[in-house]
mmCIF file of C-alpha atoms in Angstrom:
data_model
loop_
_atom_site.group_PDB
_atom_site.id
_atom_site.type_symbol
_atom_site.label_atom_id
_atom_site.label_comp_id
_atom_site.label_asym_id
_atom_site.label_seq_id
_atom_site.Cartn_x
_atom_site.Cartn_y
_atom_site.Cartn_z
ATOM 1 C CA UNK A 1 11.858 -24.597 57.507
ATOM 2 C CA UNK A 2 11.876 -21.560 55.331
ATOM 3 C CA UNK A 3 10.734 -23.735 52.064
ATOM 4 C CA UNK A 4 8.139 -25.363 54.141
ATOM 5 C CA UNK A 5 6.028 -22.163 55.187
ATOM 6 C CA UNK A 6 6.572 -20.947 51.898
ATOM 7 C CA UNK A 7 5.041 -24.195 50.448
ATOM 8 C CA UNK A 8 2.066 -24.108 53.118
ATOM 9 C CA UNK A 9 1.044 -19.933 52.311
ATOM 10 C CA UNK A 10 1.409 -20.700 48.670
ATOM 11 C CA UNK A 11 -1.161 -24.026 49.100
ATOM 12 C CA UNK A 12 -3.496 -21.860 51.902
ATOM 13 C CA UNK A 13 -3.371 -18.985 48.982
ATOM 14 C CA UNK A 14 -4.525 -21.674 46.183
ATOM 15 C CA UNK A 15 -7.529 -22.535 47.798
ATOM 16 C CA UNK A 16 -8.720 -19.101 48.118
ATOM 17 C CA UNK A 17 -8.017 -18.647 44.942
ATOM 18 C CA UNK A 18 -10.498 -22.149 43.794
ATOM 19 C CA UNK A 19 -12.946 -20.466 46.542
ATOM 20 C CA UNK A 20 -13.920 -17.595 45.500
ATOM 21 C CA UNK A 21 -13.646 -18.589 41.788
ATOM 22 C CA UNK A 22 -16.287 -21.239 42.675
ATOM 23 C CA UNK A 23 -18.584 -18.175 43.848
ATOM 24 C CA UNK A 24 -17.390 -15.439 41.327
ATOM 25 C CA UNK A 25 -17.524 -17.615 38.179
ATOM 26 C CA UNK A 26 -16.028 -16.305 35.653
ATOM 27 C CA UNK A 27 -17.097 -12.449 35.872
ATOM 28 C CA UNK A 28 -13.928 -10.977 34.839
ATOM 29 C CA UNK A 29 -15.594 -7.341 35.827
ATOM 30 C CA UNK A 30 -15.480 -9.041 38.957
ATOM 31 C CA UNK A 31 -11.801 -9.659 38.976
ATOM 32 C CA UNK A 32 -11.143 -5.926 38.251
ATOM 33 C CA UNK A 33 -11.107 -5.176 42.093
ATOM 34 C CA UNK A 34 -12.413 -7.915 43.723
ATOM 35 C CA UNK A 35 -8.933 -8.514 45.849
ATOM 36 C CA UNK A 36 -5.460 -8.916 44.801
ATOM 37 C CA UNK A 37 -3.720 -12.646 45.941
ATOM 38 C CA UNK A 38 -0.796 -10.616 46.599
ATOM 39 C CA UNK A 39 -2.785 -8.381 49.144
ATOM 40 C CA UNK A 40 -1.357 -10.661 52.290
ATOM 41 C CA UNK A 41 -3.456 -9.504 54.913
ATOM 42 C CA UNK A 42 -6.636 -9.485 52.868
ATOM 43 C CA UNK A 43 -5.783 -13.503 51.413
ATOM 44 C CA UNK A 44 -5.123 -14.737 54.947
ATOM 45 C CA UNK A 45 -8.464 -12.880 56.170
ATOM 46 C CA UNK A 46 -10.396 -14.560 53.680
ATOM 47 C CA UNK A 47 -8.686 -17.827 54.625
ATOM 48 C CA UNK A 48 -10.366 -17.906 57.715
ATOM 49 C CA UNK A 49 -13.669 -17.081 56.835
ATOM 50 C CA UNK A 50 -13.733 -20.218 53.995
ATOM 51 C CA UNK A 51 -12.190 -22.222 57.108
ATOM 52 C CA UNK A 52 -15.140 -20.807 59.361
ATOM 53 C CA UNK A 53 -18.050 -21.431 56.950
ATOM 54 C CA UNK A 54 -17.018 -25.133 56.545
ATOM 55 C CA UNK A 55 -17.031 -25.287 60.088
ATOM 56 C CA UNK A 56 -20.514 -24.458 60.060
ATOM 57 C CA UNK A 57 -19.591 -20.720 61.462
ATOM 58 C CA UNK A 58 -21.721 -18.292 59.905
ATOM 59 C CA UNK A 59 -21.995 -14.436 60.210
ATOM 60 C CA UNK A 60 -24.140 -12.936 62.685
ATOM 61 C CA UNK A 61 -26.687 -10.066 61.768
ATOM 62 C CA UNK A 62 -25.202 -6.886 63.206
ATOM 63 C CA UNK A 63 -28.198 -5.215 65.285
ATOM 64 C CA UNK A 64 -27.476 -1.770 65.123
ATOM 65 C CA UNK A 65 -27.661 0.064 61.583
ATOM 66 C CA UNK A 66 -30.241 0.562 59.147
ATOM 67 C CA UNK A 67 -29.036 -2.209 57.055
ATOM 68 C CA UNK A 68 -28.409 -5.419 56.761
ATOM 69 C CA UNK A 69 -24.312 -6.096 57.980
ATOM 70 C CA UNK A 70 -22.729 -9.120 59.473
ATOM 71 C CA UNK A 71 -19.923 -9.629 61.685
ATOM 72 C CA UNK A 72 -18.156 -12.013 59.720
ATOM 73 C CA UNK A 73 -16.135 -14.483 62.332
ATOM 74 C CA UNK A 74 -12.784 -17.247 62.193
ATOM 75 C CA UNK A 75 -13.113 -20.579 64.098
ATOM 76 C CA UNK A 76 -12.560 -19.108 67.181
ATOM 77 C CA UNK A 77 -15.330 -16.803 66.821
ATOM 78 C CA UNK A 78 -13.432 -14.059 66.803
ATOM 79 C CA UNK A 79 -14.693 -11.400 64.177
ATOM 80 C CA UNK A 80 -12.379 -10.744 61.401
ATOM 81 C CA UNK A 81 -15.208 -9.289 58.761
ATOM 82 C CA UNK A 82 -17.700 -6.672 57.802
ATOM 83 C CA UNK A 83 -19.892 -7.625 55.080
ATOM 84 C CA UNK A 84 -22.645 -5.659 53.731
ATOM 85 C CA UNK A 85 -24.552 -7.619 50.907
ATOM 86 C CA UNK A 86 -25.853 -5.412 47.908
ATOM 87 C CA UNK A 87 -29.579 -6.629 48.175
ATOM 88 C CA UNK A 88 -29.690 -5.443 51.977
ATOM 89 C CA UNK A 89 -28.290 -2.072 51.674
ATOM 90 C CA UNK A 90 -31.250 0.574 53.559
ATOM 91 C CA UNK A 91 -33.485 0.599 51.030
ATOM 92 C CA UNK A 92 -33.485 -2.632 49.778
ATOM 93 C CA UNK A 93 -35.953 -5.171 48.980
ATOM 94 C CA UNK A 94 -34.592 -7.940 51.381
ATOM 95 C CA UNK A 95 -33.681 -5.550 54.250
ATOM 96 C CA UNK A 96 -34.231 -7.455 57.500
ATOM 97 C CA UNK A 97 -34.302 -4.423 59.491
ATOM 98 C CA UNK A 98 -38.126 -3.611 59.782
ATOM 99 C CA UNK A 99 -37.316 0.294 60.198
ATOM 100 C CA UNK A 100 -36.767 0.540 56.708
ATOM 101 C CA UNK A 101 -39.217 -1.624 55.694
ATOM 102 C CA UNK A 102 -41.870 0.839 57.429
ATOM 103 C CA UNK A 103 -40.234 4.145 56.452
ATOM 104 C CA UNK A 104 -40.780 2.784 52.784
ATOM 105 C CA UNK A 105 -44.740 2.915 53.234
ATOM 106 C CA UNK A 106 -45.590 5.196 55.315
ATOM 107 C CA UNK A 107 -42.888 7.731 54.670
ATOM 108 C CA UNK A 108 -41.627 7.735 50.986
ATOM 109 C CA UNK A 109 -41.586 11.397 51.020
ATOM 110 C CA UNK A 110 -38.353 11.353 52.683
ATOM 111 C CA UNK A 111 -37.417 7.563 51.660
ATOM 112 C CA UNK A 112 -33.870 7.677 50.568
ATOM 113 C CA UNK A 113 -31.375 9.910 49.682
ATOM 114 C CA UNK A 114 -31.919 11.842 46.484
ATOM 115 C CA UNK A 115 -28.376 12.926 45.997
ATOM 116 C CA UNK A 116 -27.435 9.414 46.039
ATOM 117 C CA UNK A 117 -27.809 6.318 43.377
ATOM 118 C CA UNK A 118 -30.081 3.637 45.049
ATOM 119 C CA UNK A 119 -28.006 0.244 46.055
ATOM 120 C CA UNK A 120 -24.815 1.781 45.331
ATOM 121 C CA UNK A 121 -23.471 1.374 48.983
ATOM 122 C CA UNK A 122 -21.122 -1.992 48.682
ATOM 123 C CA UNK A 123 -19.691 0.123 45.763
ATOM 124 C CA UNK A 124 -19.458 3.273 47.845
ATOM 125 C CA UNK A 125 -17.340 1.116 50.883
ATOM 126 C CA UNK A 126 -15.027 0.254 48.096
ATOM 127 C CA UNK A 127 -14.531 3.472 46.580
ATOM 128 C CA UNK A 128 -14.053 4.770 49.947
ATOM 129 C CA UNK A 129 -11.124 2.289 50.157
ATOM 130 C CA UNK A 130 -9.995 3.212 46.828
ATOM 131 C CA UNK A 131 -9.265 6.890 47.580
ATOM 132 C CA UNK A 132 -7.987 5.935 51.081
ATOM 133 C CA UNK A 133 -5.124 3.749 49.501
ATOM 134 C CA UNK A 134 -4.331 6.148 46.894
ATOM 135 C CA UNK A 135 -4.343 9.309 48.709
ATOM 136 C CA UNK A 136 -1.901 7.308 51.098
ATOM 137 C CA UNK A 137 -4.259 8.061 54.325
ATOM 138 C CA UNK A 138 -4.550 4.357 55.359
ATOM 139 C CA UNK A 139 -7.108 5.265 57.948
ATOM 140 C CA UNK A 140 -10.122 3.110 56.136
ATOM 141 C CA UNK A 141 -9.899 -0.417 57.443
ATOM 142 C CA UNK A 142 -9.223 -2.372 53.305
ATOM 143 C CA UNK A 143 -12.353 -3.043 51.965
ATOM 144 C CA UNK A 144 -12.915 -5.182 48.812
ATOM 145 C CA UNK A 145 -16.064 -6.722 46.845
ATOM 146 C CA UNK A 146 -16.343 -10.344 47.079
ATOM 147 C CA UNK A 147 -19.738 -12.796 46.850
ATOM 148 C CA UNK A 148 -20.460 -14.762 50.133
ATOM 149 C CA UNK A 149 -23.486 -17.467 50.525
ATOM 150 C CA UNK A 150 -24.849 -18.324 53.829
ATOM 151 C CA UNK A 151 -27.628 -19.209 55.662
ATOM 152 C CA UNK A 152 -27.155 -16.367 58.263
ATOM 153 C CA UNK A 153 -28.035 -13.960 55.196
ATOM 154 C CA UNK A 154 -31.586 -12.962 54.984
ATOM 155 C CA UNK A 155 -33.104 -14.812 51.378
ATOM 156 C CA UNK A 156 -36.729 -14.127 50.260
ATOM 157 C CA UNK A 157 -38.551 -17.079 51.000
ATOM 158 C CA UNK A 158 -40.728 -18.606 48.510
ATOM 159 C CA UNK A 159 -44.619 -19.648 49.775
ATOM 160 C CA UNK A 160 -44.385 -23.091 50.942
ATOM 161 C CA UNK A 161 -40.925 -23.544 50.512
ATOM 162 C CA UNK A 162 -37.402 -22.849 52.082
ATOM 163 C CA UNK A 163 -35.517 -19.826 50.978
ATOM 164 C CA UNK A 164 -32.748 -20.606 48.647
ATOM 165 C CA UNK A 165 -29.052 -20.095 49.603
ATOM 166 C CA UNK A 166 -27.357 -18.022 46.970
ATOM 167 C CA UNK A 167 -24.014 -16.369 47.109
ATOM 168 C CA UNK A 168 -24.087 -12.380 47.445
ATOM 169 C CA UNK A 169 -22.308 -9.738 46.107
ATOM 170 C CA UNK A 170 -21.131 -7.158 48.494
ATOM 171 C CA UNK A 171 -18.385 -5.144 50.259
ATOM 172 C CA UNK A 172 -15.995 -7.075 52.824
ATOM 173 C CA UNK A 173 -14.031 -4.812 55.169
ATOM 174 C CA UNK A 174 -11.547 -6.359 57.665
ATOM 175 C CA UNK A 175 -12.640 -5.798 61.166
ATOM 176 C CA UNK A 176 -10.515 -3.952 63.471
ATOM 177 C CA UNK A 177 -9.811 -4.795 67.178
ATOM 178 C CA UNK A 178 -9.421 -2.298 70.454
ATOM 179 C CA UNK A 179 -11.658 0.781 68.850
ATOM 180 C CA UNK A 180 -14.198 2.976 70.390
ATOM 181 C CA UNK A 181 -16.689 5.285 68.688
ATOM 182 C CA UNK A 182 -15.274 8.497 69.001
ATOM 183 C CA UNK A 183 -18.190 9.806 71.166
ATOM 184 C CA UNK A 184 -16.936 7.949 73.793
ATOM 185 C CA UNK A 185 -13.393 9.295 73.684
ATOM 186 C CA UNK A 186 -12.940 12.495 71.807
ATOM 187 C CA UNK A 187 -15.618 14.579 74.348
ATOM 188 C CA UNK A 188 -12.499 14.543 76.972
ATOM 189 C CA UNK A 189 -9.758 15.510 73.840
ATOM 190 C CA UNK A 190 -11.761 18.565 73.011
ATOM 191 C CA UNK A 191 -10.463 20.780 76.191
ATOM 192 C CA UNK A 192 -6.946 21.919 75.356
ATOM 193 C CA UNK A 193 -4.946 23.334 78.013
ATOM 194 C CA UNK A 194 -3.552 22.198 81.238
ATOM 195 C CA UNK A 195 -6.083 19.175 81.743
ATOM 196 C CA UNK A 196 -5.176 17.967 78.580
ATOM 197 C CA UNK A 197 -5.080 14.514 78.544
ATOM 198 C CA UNK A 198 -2.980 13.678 75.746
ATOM 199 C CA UNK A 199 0.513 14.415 75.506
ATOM 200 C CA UNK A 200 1.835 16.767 72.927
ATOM 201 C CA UNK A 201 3.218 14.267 70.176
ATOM 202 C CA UNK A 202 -0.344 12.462 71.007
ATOM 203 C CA UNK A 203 -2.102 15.653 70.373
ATOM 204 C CA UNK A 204 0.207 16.145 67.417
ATOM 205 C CA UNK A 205 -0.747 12.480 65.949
ATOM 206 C CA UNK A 206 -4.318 12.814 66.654
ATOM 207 C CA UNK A 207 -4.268 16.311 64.112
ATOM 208 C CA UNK A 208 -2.746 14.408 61.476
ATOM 209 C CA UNK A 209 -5.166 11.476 61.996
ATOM 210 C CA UNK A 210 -8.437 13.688 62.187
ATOM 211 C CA UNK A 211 -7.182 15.853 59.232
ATOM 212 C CA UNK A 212 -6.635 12.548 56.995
ATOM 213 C CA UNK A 213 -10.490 12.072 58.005
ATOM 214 C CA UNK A 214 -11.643 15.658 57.066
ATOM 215 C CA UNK A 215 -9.650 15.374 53.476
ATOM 216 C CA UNK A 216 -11.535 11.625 52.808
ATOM 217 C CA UNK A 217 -14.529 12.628 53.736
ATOM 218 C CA UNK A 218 -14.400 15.948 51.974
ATOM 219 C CA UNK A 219 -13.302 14.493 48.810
ATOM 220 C CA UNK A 220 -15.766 11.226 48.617
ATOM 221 C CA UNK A 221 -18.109 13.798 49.892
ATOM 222 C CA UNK A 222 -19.696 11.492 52.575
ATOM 223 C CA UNK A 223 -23.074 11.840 53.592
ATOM 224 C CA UNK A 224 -23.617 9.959 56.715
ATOM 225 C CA UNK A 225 -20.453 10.667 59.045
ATOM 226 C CA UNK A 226 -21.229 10.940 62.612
ATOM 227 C CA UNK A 227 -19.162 10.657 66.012
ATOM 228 C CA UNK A 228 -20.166 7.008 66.012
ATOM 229 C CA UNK A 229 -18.475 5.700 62.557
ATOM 230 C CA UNK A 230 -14.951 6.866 63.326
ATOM 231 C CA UNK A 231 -13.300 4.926 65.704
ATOM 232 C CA UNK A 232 -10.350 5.320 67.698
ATOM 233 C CA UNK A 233 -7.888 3.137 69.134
ATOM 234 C CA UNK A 234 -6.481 4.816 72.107
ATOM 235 C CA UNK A 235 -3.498 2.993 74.706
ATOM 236 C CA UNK A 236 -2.034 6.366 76.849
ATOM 237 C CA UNK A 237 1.897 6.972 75.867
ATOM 238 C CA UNK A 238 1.434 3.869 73.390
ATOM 239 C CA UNK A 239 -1.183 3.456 70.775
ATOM 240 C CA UNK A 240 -3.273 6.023 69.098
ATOM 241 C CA UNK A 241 -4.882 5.518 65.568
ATOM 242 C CA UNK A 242 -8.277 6.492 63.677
ATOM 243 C CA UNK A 243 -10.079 3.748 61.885
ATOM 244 C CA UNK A 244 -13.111 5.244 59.250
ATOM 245 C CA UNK A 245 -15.949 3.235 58.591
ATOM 246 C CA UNK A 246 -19.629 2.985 57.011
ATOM 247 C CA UNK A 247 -18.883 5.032 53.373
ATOM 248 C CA UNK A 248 -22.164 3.165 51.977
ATOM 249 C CA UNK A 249 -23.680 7.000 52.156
ATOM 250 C CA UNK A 250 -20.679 8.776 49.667
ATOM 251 C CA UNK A 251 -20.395 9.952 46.019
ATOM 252 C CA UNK A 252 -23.319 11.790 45.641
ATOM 253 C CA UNK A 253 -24.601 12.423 42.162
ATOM 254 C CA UNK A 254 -24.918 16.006 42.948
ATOM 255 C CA UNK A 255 -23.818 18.121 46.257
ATOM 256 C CA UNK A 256 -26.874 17.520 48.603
ATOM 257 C CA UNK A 257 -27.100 20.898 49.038
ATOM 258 C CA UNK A 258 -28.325 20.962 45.736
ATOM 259 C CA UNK A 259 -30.909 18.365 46.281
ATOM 260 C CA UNK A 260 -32.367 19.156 49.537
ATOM 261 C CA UNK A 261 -33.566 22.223 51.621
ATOM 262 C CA UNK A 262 -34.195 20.717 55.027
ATOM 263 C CA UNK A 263 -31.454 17.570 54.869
ATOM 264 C CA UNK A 264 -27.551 19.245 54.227
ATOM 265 C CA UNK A 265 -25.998 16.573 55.639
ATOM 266 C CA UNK A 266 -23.125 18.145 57.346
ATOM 267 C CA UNK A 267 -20.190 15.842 58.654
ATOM 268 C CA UNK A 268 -19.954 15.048 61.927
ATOM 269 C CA UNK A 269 -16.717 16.413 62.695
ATOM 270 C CA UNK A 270 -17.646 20.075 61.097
ATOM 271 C CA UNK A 271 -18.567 21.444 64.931
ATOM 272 C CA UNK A 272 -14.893 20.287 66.365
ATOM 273 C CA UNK A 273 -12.025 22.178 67.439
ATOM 274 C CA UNK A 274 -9.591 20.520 65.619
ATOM 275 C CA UNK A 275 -11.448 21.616 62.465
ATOM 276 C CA UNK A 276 -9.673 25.286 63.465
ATOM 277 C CA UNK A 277 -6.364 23.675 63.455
ATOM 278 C CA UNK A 278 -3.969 24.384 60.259
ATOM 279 C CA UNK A 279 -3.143 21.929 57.880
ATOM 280 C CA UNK A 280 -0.025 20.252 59.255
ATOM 281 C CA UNK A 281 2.653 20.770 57.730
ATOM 282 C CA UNK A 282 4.083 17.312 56.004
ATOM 283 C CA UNK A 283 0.562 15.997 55.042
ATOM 284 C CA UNK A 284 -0.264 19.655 53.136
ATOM 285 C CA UNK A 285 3.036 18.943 51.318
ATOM 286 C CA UNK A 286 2.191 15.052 50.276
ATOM 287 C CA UNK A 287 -0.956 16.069 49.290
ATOM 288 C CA UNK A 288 -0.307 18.602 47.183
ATOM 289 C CA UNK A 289 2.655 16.621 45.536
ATOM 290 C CA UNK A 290 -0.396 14.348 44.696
ATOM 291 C CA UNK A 291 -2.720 16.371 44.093
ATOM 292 C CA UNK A 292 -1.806 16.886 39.929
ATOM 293 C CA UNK A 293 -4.056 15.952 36.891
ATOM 294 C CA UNK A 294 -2.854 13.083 36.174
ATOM 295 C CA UNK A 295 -3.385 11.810 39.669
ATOM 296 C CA UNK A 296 -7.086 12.913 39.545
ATOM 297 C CA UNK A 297 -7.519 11.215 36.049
ATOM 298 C CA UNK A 298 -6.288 8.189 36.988
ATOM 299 C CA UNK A 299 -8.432 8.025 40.083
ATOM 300 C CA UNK A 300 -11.379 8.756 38.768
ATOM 301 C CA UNK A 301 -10.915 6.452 35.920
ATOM 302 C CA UNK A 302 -10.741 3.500 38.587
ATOM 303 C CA UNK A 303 -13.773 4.707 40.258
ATOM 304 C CA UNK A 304 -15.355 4.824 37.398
ATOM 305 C CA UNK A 305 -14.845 1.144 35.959
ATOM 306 C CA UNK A 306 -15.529 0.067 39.846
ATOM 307 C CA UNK A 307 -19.001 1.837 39.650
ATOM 308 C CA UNK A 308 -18.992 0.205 35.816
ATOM 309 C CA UNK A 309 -19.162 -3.115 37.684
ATOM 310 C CA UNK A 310 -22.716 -3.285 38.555
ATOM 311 C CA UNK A 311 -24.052 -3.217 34.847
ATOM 312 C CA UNK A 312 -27.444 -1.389 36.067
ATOM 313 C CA UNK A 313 -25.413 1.721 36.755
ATOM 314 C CA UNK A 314 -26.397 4.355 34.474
ATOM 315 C CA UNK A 315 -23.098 5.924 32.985
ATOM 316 C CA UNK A 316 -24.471 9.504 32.850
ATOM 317 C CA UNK A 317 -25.038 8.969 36.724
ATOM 318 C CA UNK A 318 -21.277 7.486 37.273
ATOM 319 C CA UNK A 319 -20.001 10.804 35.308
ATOM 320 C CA UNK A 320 -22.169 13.293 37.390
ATOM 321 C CA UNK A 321 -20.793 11.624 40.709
ATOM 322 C CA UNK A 322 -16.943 12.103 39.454
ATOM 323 C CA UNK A 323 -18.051 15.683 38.496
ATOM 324 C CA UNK A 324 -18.788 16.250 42.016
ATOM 325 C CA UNK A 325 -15.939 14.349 43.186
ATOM 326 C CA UNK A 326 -13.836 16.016 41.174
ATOM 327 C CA UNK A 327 -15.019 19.571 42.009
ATOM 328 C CA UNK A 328 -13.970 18.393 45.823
ATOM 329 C CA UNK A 329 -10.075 17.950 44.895
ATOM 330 C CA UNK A 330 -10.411 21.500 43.036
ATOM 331 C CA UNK A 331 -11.697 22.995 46.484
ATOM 332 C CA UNK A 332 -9.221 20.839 48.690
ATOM 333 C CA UNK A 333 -6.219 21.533 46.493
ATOM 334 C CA UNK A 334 -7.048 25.274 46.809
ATOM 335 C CA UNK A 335 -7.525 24.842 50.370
ATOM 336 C CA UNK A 336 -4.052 23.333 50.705
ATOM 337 C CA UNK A 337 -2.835 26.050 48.751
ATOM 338 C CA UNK A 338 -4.283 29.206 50.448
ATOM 339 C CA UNK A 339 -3.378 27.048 53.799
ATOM 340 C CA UNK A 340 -6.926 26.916 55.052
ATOM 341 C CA UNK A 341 -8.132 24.873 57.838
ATOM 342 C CA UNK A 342 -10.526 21.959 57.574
ATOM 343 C CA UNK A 343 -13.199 24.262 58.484
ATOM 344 C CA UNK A 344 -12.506 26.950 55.872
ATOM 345 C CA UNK A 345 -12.374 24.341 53.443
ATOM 346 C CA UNK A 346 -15.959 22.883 53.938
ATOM 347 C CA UNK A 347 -17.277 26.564 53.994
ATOM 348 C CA UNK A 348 -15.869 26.991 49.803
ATOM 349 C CA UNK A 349 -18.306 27.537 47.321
ATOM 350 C CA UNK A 350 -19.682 24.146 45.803
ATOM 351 C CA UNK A 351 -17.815 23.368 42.456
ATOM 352 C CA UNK A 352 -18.585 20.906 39.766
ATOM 353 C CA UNK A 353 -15.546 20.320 37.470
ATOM 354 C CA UNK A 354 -15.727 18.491 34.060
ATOM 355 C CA UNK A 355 -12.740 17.930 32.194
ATOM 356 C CA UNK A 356 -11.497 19.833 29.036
ATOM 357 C CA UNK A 357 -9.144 16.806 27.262
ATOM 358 C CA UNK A 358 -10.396 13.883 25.652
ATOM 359 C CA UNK A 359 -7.941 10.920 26.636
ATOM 360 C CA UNK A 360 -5.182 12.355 29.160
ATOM 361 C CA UNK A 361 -4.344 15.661 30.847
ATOM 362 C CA UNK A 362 -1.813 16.999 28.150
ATOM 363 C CA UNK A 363 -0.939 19.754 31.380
ATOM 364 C CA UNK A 364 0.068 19.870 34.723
ATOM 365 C CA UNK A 365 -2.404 23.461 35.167
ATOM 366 C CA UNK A 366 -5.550 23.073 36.443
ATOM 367 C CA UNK A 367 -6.986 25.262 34.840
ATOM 368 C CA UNK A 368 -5.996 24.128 31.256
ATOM 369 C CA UNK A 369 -7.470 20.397 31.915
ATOM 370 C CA UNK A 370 -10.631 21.148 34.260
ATOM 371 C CA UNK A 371 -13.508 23.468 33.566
ATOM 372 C CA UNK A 372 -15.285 24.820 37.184
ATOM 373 C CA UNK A 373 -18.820 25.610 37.587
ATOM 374 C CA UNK A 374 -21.266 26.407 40.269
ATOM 375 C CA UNK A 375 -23.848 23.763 40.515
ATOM 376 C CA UNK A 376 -27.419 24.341 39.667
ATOM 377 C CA UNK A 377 -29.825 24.501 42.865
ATOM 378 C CA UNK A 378 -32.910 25.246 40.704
ATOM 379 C CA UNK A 379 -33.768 21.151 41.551
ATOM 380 C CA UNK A 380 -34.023 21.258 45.365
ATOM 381 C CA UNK A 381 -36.912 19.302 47.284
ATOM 382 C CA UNK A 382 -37.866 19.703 50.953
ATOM 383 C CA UNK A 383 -36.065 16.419 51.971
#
């Protein structure tokens, strides 16, 4: 029985291997962090989607959002997928969201984000992913890079002709089941006292949960959180988790205060009560056990050959986004250190931190393998 379940997940694993190699090719900067075959979860998902699309079931265009995202769904037509194809990011060319489309004409003064690199946000869901794995938060459903073609996807269509069907490169994120946006749920968490509705280990959990949040979104130095792209999964004296989503807005070039006067781009959490909280206790501790030079080198070294993937990326752009990134660990390691709160920690001067060594950290100080600097603000626009 045991042999022939093996034999059967081995067999449903080979064809996703064959599938996606028939869409990939042979890009081997693809491979690099496309997905892993030993990633279970993330091989099974993808099993159901190939099942799905020979079954004629095709993504559906998500409605909401300035981009263009599809629920990606299994042969019950369940959803099971996010994916967010590269040429329909916001600002796109092939965009079906008309929005966009209009705010490109008649109000490129404020089109885009300036602290940002155009089309970079399948990369930026990744990255997000990334850091989420290796700072051991696990609150970002996984999210990989894979190519999908379907006829549900918006193609230019040629005069006289029917648009061609073309496999896609873009991020895939796993869908999760039984979440709310937080604005539907955390408005009632915010009183503490003798209404409180959650109990005190749920209180307890939900700190840990929303700090995880602060620290990823601190550190990828995301752009575009608000009470509707955190999700929570609430069942009372059961269930309570945080899911993160929509990171296509993170790794700024430069900090946007930097870049803009009227558009700071605060997170969404920063007005919160549970910002005031202190760090608890066990996650200061595993962060800061993490938090060491070689950890940072080695993570920004896989950011930087997933940003490497898309060969239009400018390399002086990639190392100006890990400066910034980078300058975020220096302020949330001294944060963890001095035992400020979330809040505290978004208030720190802006840093931008290059590093001193040439191959590896050679130290476990700081100080001897990083060099901190203010950033320059002399480049700011209106928006």
């Amino acid at each position: 029985m045991c042999q022939k379940f093996s034999d059967h997940r081995m067999k449903r694993r080979q064809q996703i291997k064959m599938f996606w190699r028939r869409l990939h090719g042979e890009d081997n900067k693809l491979k690099l962090l496309m997905f892993d075959v030993d990633d279970e979860d993330f091989v099974e998902n993808l099993n159901d989607c190939l099942e799905a699309f020979q079954c004629n079931i095709h993504p559906i265009l998500i409605p909401s959002g300035s981009s263009g995202s599809y629920f990606v769904r299994n042969l019950q037509g369940r959803h099971i997928g996010v994916f967010k194809p590269k040429d329909e990011e916001p600002f796109a060319e092939n965009n079906p969201k008309w929005p966009k489309f209009l705010q490109r004409f008649l109000c490129f003064c404020c089109y885009g984000r300036s602290c940002l690199i155009p089309l970079n946000g399948y990369l930026s869901e990744v990255a997000a992913s990334l850091v989420d794995e290796r700072f051991q938060l696990y609150i970002v459903p996984k999210t990989r890079i894979v190519k999908m073609a379907s006829p549900a996807f918006f193609y230019p269509r040629r005069c006289c002709s029917k648009s061609e069907v073309f496999p896609k490169i873009g991020s895939y994120q796993l869908f999760v089941h039984g979440y709310k946006p937080a604005y539907d749920v955390v408005p009632g968490w915010e009183f503490i006292g003798t209404n409180d509705p959650l109990t005190s280990l749920e209180r307890k959990r939900f700190l840990v949960l929303f700090q995880k949040m602060c620290v990823l979104d601190y550190v990828i130095r995301n752009t575009d959180r608000t009470m509707d792209n955190w999700l929570i999964r609430y069942i009372p004296d059961e269930t309570l988790d945080i899911a993160a989503i929509d990171h296509g807005l993170a790794f700024p070039v430069k900090h946007p205060e930097t870049a803009t006067v009227l558009r700071p781009f605060v997170y969404g959490w920063a007005n919160m009560d549970s910002t005031r909280e202190p760090w608890d206790e066990q996650l200061r501790d595993r962060l800061l056990s993490l938090l060491t030079p070689m950890f940072v080198h080695r993570l920004c070294t896989e950011i930087k050959k997933l940003f490497m993937i898309d060969t239009t990326n400018n390399r002086f752009l990639i190392n100006n986004q890990l400066k910034v990134f980078r300058g975020q660990l220096w302020n949330l390691r001294l944060a963890l250190l001095e035992n400020e709160s979330p809040l505290k920690m978004i208030q720190r001067p802006l840093l931008v931190v290059t590093k001193r060594y040439r191959k590896y950290p050679t130290s476990d100080i700081w100080e001897e393998c990083f060099k901190a600097k203010t950033p320059d603000y002399s480049g700011r626009r209106c928006c």
